Tab-separated table of C-alpha atoms in Angstrom:
chain	number	residue	atom	x	y	z
A	550	MET	CA	0.015	0.232	-0.201
A	551	ARG	CA	1.340	3.001	-0.975
A	552	ARG	CA	1.744	6.174	1.541
A	553	ARG	CA	2.336	9.736	1.040
A	554	SER	CA	3.547	12.155	3.349
A	555	PHE	CA	1.348	14.823	4.352
A	556	ILE	CA	3.321	16.991	6.613
A	557	LYS	CA	7.313	17.136	6.778
A	558	ASN	CA	8.662	18.966	10.100
A	559	ALA	CA	10.986	17.319	12.910
A	560	ALA	CA	7.991	17.640	15.472
A	561	PHE	CA	4.982	16.414	13.820
A	562	SER	CA	3.827	14.311	10.512
A	563	ALA	CA	1.097	12.449	9.276
A	564	VAL	CA	0.342	9.759	6.004
A	565	ALA	CA	-2.713	9.761	4.188
A	566	VAL	CA	-3.453	6.090	2.847
A	567	SER	CA	-3.539	6.151	-0.902
A	568	ALA	CA	-5.710	3.710	-3.120
A	569	SER	CA	-5.276	0.749	-2.223
A	570	GLY	CA	-6.165	-1.388	-5.670
A	571	PHE	CA	-9.662	-1.980	-5.069
A	572	ILE	CA	-10.763	0.787	-6.722
A	573	HIS	CA	-11.949	0.114	-10.740
A	574	PHE	CA	-14.239	1.632	-13.306
A	575	ASP	CA	-16.959	-1.068	-13.447
A	576	GLY	CA	-18.059	0.319	-17.115
A	577	LYS	CA	-20.341	2.676	-15.399
A	578	ARG	CA	-19.223	3.959	-12.261
A	579	TYR	CA	-16.152	3.673	-9.962
A	580	ILE	CA	-16.678	1.006	-7.569
A	581	GLY	CA	-15.299	1.781	-4.075
A	582	ASP	CA	-17.689	4.578	-3.235
A	583	CYS	CA	-20.131	2.820	-0.716
A	584	GLU	CA	-18.152	3.047	2.615
A	585	THR	CA	-20.239	2.534	5.984
A	586	THR	CA	-20.909	5.955	7.178
A	587	SER	CA	-19.503	7.056	10.930
A	588	ASP	CA	-21.604	8.207	13.746
A	589	ILE	CA	-20.859	9.235	17.285
A	590	ILE	CA	-19.180	6.755	19.797
A	591	GLY	CA	-21.410	7.941	22.502
A	592	PRO	CA	-20.173	8.074	26.384
A	593	PHE	CA	-20.379	4.201	26.833
A	594	TYR	CA	-17.532	2.537	25.076
A	595	ARG	CA	-15.748	0.084	27.175
A	596	PRO	CA	-12.086	-1.262	25.670
A	597	ASP	CA	-11.296	-5.094	25.910
A	598	SER	CA	-14.565	-6.417	25.452
A	599	PRO	CA	-14.396	-10.296	25.767
A	600	VAL	CA	-14.258	-12.277	22.434
A	601	ARG	CA	-17.699	-13.608	22.352
A	602	ASN	CA	-20.472	-13.343	19.864
A	603	ASN	CA	-23.112	-14.713	21.932
A	604	PHE	CA	-24.737	-11.990	24.635
A	605	ILE	CA	-27.606	-13.800	25.654
A	606	ILE	CA	-28.267	-13.692	29.314
A	607	LYS	CA	-30.460	-16.502	30.648
A	608	GLY	CA	-33.237	-14.873	32.674
A	609	GLU	CA	-32.860	-11.562	31.281
A	610	PRO	CA	-36.131	-9.941	29.417
A	611	GLY	CA	-35.585	-8.654	25.787
A	612	THR	CA	-36.311	-9.876	22.374
A	613	PRO	CA	-33.486	-12.489	21.121
A	614	VAL	CA	-31.808	-10.967	17.642
A	615	GLU	CA	-29.199	-12.232	15.176
A	616	LEU	CA	-26.783	-9.403	13.982
A	617	SER	CA	-24.907	-10.673	10.791
A	618	GLY	CA	-23.080	-9.417	8.183
A	619	VAL	CA	-19.777	-9.277	5.451
A	620	ILE	CA	-16.955	-6.934	6.361
A	621	LYS	CA	-15.393	-5.713	3.252
A	622	HIS	CA	-12.956	-3.733	1.310
A	623	ILE	CA	-13.323	-0.285	0.249
A	624	ASP	CA	-14.567	-1.828	-3.356
A	625	CYS	CA	-17.659	-3.071	-1.647
A	626	VAL	CA	-17.028	-6.315	-2.884
A	627	THR	CA	-13.704	-8.297	-1.414
A	628	PRO	CA	-14.150	-10.027	1.536
A	629	TYR	CA	-11.841	-8.433	5.009
A	630	LYS	CA	-10.920	-11.429	6.803
A	631	LYS	CA	-10.121	-11.220	10.376
A	632	ALA	CA	-11.219	-7.825	10.716
A	633	LYS	CA	-11.890	-6.912	14.449
A	634	ILE	CA	-15.436	-6.032	15.469
A	635	GLU	CA	-16.697	-4.663	18.536
A	636	LEU	CA	-20.634	-4.393	19.404
A	637	TRP	CA	-22.067	-2.851	22.572
A	638	HIS	CA	-25.470	-1.591	23.530
A	639	CYS	CA	-28.165	-1.080	26.227
A	640	ASP	CA	-29.904	-3.845	28.186
A	641	ASN	CA	-33.977	-4.291	28.040
A	642	SER	CA	-33.937	-1.111	30.656
A	643	GLY	CA	-32.125	1.394	28.559
A	644	LEU	CA	-28.891	0.824	30.669
A	645	TYR	CA	-25.267	-0.017	29.673
A	646	ASP	CA	-22.864	-1.968	31.785
A	647	ASN	CA	-19.870	0.538	32.237
A	648	THR	CA	-18.299	-1.191	35.174
A	649	SER	CA	-19.054	-4.750	35.838
A	650	ASP	CA	-16.523	-7.464	34.893
A	651	GLU	CA	-19.510	-9.429	32.767
A	652	PHE	CA	-19.174	-6.927	30.220
A	653	ARG	CA	-23.200	-7.784	29.890
A	654	TYR	CA	-24.379	-6.844	25.950
A	655	ARG	CA	-20.795	-5.980	25.085
A	656	GLY	CA	-18.184	-8.402	22.991
A	657	THR	CA	-15.581	-8.835	20.206
A	658	THR	CA	-15.479	-11.440	17.319
A	659	PHE	CA	-13.397	-11.537	14.164
A	660	SER	CA	-14.740	-11.745	10.734
A	661	ASP	CA	-13.837	-15.255	9.147
A	662	ASP	CA	-12.231	-16.145	5.844
A	663	ASN	CA	-15.207	-14.747	3.883
A	664	GLY	CA	-15.482	-11.511	5.734
A	665	TYR	CA	-19.029	-12.789	7.836
A	666	TYR	CA	-19.469	-11.997	11.379
A	667	ILE	CA	-22.329	-13.001	13.504
A	668	PHE	CA	-23.781	-11.725	17.134
A	669	ASN	CA	-26.626	-13.123	18.751
A	670	THR	CA	-28.155	-10.650	21.443
A	671	ILE	CA	-31.257	-8.910	22.624
A	672	LEU	CA	-32.664	-5.557	20.207
A	673	PRO	CA	-31.641	-2.783	22.466
A	674	ILE	CA	-34.522	-0.063	23.053
A	675	PRO	CA	-34.643	3.748	23.031
A	676	TYR	CA	-33.870	5.184	26.210
A	677	ASN	CA	-34.156	9.026	27.448
A	678	VAL	CA	-30.825	10.698	28.136
A	679	ALA	CA	-30.111	11.958	31.324
A	680	GLY	CA	-33.638	13.414	31.411
A	681	GLY	CA	-33.600	15.047	27.773
A	682	PRO	CA	-34.675	13.797	24.581
A	683	PHE	CA	-34.928	10.105	23.738
A	684	ARG	CA	-32.269	8.520	21.537
A	685	PRO	CA	-33.540	5.787	19.134
A	686	ALA	CA	-32.879	2.025	19.735
A	687	HIS	CA	-29.389	1.323	18.169
A	688	PHE	CA	-26.448	-0.492	18.104
A	689	HIS	CA	-22.807	0.359	18.462
A	690	LEU	CA	-19.949	-1.005	16.517
A	691	MET	CA	-16.385	-0.297	16.015
A	692	ILE	CA	-14.218	-2.246	13.261
A	693	THR	CA	-10.627	-2.192	13.124
A	694	ALA	CA	-9.297	-3.740	9.864
A	695	GLU	CA	-5.528	-2.889	9.228
A	696	GLY	CA	-4.909	-0.766	6.549
A	697	TYR	CA	-8.395	1.012	7.115
A	698	GLN	CA	-8.994	3.663	9.732
A	699	PRO	CA	-11.019	2.139	12.408
A	700	LEU	CA	-15.080	2.550	11.984
A	701	ILE	CA	-17.063	3.767	14.817
A	702	THR	CA	-20.792	3.513	13.633
A	703	GLN	CA	-24.093	3.406	15.018
A	704	LEU	CA	-27.141	0.834	13.827
A	705	TYR	CA	-30.971	1.558	13.865
A	706	PHE	CA	-34.108	-0.083	13.001
A	707	THR	CA	-36.732	1.327	11.121
A	708	GLY	CA	-40.150	2.189	12.803
A	709	ASP	CA	-38.484	3.680	15.466
A	710	PRO	CA	-40.330	6.622	16.490
A	711	TYR	CA	-37.357	8.621	17.605
A	712	LEU	CA	-35.573	8.302	14.585
A	713	THR	CA	-36.478	11.672	13.137
A	714	LYS	CA	-36.243	13.670	16.635
A	715	ASP	CA	-32.514	12.296	17.192
A	716	PRO	CA	-29.890	14.405	14.967
A	717	ASN	CA	-27.635	11.201	14.649
A	718	SER	CA	-29.721	8.912	13.203
A	719	ASN	CA	-31.860	11.734	11.555
A	720	SER	CA	-28.547	13.040	9.360
A	721	PRO	CA	-28.149	12.434	5.638
A	722	ASN	CA	-25.289	10.009	6.418
A	723	ALA	CA	-27.471	7.758	8.531
A	724	LYS	CA	-29.967	6.611	5.849
A	725	ARG	CA	-27.924	3.450	4.722
A	726	ARG	CA	-28.156	2.511	8.596
A	727	ILE	CA	-31.630	2.404	9.502
A	728	LEU	CA	-32.176	-1.553	9.110
A	729	GLU	CA	-35.100	-3.552	9.354
A	730	VAL	CA	-35.729	-6.188	11.837
A	731	GLN	CA	-36.689	-9.250	9.977
A	732	THR	CA	-38.368	-12.215	11.301
A	733	ALA	CA	-37.176	-15.854	9.622
A	734	GLN	CA	-39.443	-18.580	9.027
A	735	ASP	CA	-38.579	-19.811	12.496
A	736	GLY	CA	-39.530	-16.619	13.817
A	737	LYS	CA	-35.958	-15.247	15.155
A	738	LYS	CA	-34.986	-11.481	14.514
A	739	LYS	CA	-32.712	-10.996	11.987
A	740	VAL	CA	-30.629	-7.759	11.348
A	741	LEU	CA	-28.109	-8.142	8.458
A	742	TYR	CA	-25.775	-5.287	7.835
A	743	ASP	CA	-22.319	-5.416	5.420
A	744	VAL	CA	-20.049	-3.302	6.452
A	745	SER	CA	-17.179	-1.302	3.716
A	746	MET	CA	-14.396	-0.130	4.805
A	747	ALA	CA	-12.867	3.276	3.807
A	748	GLU	CA	-9.457	4.689	3.845
A	749	LYS	CA	-9.218	8.021	5.832
A	750	LEU	CA	-5.932	9.898	6.797
A	751	TYR	CA	-4.349	8.874	9.783
A	752	THR	CA	-1.215	10.113	11.663
A	753	GLU	CA	1.753	7.871	12.595
A	754	PRO	CA	2.057	6.121	15.990
A	755	ALA	CA	5.649	8.370	16.596
A	756	SER	CA	3.537	11.385	15.719
A	757	LEU	CA	0.959	10.447	18.298
A	758	ASP	CA	2.925	9.275	20.916
A	759	LYS	CA	4.202	12.888	21.011
A	760	LEU	CA	1.091	14.365	21.794
A	761	THR	CA	0.026	11.938	24.685
A	762	GLY	CA	-0.237	12.973	28.476
A	763	THR	CA	-1.913	15.561	30.817
A	764	TYR	CA	-2.094	19.009	29.375
A	765	ILE	CA	-2.766	21.508	32.071
A	766	CYS	CA	-5.026	25.002	31.214
A	767	GLU	CA	-2.868	28.295	30.754
A	768	GLU	CA	-5.489	30.259	32.719
A	769	ASP	CA	-6.429	28.053	34.956
A	770	LYS	CA	-4.051	24.904	36.260
A	771	THR	CA	-7.109	23.300	37.854
A	772	ILE	CA	-8.251	22.532	34.455
A	773	THR	CA	-6.391	19.555	33.034
A	774	CYS	CA	-7.113	17.548	29.554
A	775	GLU	CA	-5.577	14.025	28.812
A	776	PHE	CA	-4.913	12.809	25.699
A	777	PHE	CA	-4.347	8.974	24.967
A	778	ILE	CA	-3.750	6.577	22.797
A	779	HIS	CA	-6.141	3.774	21.545
A	780	ASN	CA	-6.671	1.327	18.216
A	781	ASN	CA	-3.818	3.970	16.880
A	782	ARG	CA	-6.080	6.644	17.233
A	783	LEU	CA	-5.544	9.582	19.432
A	784	TRP	CA	-8.481	9.886	22.327
A	785	TYR	CA	-9.305	12.642	24.651
A	786	ASN	CA	-11.020	12.480	27.995
A	787	ALA	CA	-12.215	15.992	29.259
A	788	VAL	CA	-13.827	18.941	27.556
A	789	PHE	CA	-12.115	21.751	29.379
A	790	GLY	CA	-11.557	20.031	32.097
A	791	LYS	CA	-14.879	18.397	32.665
A	792	LYS	CA	-14.334	14.505	32.532
A	793	LEU	CA	-15.786	12.897	30.029
A	794	ASP	CA	-17.189	9.247	29.683
A	795	PRO	CA	-15.495	6.790	31.886
A	796	PHE	CA	-13.495	5.801	28.881
A	797	GLY	CA	-13.062	8.805	26.836
A	798	ARG	CA	-13.693	9.896	23.313
A	799	ILE	CA	-11.793	9.488	19.997
A	800	LEU	CA	-10.311	12.365	17.899
A	801	GLU	CA	-10.524	12.390	13.875
A	802	TYR	CA	-6.996	13.980	12.024
A	803	VAL	CA	-7.987	16.429	9.771
A	804	ASP	CA	-4.734	18.151	8.636
A	805	ASN	CA	-2.501	20.805	9.928
A	806	ASN	CA	-1.886	19.303	13.225
A	807	THR	CA	-5.553	19.537	13.625
A	808	PHE	CA	-7.945	17.392	15.320
A	809	ARG	CA	-11.403	17.401	15.357
A	810	SER	CA	-14.039	15.452	17.698
A	811	PRO	CA	-16.252	13.518	15.184
A	812	ASN	CA	-19.373	13.943	17.761
A	813	SER	CA	-19.959	17.432	16.861
A	814	VAL	CA	-23.012	17.814	15.062
A	815	PRO	CA	-23.055	20.835	12.314
A	816	PRO	CA	-23.033	23.845	12.774
A	817	ALA	CA	-21.119	23.125	16.120
A	818	PHE	CA	-17.453	21.545	16.132
A	819	HIS	CA	-15.041	21.311	18.266
A	820	THR	CA	-11.128	21.045	17.227
A	821	TYR	CA	-7.524	20.829	19.175
A	822	PHE	CA	-4.594	22.061	17.317
A	823	PHE	CA	-1.194	21.198	18.457
A	824	GLU	CA	1.886	22.915	18.591
A	825	ILE	CA	5.368	22.100	19.203
A	826	ASN	CA	8.218	24.286	19.633
A	827	GLU	CA	12.108	23.977	19.454
A	828	SER	CA	12.255	23.274	23.061
A	829	HIS	CA	9.760	20.378	22.595
A	830	ALA	CA	6.867	22.045	24.635
A	831	VAL	CA	3.665	20.950	23.413
A	832	LYS	CA	0.977	23.763	23.202
A	833	CYS	CA	-2.681	22.735	22.502
A	834	THR	CA	-5.623	25.237	21.544
A	835	GLU	CA	-8.832	23.437	22.184
A	836	THR	CA	-11.671	25.654	20.079
A	837	PHE	CA	-15.212	24.981	20.666
A	838	ILE	CA	-18.121	26.686	18.859
A	839	ASN	CA	-21.795	25.564	19.971
A	840	SER	CA	-24.930	25.201	17.654
A	841	SER	CA	-25.510	28.801	18.730
A	842	GLY	CA	-22.594	30.131	17.283
A	843	LYS	CA	-20.838	30.788	20.541
A	844	LYS	CA	-16.848	30.212	20.329
A	845	TYR	CA	-14.702	29.147	22.943
A	846	VAL	CA	-10.821	28.520	22.823
A	847	VAL	CA	-8.767	27.410	26.053
A	848	ILE	CA	-5.048	26.846	25.724
A	849	PHE	CA	-3.407	23.963	27.319
A	850	PHE	CA	0.325	22.916	27.737
A	851	LYS	CA	1.667	19.179	28.074
A	852	GLU	CA	2.885	18.494	31.435
A	853	LYS	CA	6.491	17.797	31.642
């Protein structure tokens, strides 16, 4: 796989994955433009879920369902074997297991030689977000496949009354991820979803290592933020000193030493711009614009 450098300096660099050889013209169009769209990771991701594809818990309520599909390369045809698929969702009461050793309704599996994956679990339900609006029922997926940026997405279900009220499920990017819950001849519920990977810009591991650590606010030393690496991606655990989810949230590399939060729903956006000076001190400028257009800027310096 050919790579080309985007930024060339001693402090920070990045690479972009080029066409992998799977994109081709079939006489009518270029194959390779049907990648699975991403979605917010949400506040309840937990790493290192156990390797299993059966989440059914004896005695627990819920409608059993089989989620299955094929992980494919960027051409949307060629199967991707040994991709890592993480699935997590709420229980029949709308709650996530964020702390127990059981990792209830969480697990990891790998695609077989034909790209096929399968999970047996229960259908999640809509739930109320901290007294605010309801989120439609959804599955969370994270797919990690060598040669591609890890994909984080959500799957929704047709007929859910909250689909049009949620900014993420109502986004045009989510249209192909609103799925029918089918009923097989044996009465079992099934959801089918094929995942097509997409190549994106990502930073070199050596560059990310320089950014990780605890950062202290320039104006208020009590405000800190930590950046860390998981699955070769940069994550953060606080916004303006306010602790986020139990694990943290992922960042996407944009360009010019800038990362953004994929959780932002336009017109809001949230970015982190890093600068490394000659003495190797790392400065981070956090910029946040809310949905009303109000702008906040905070300067952090990496703790030595």
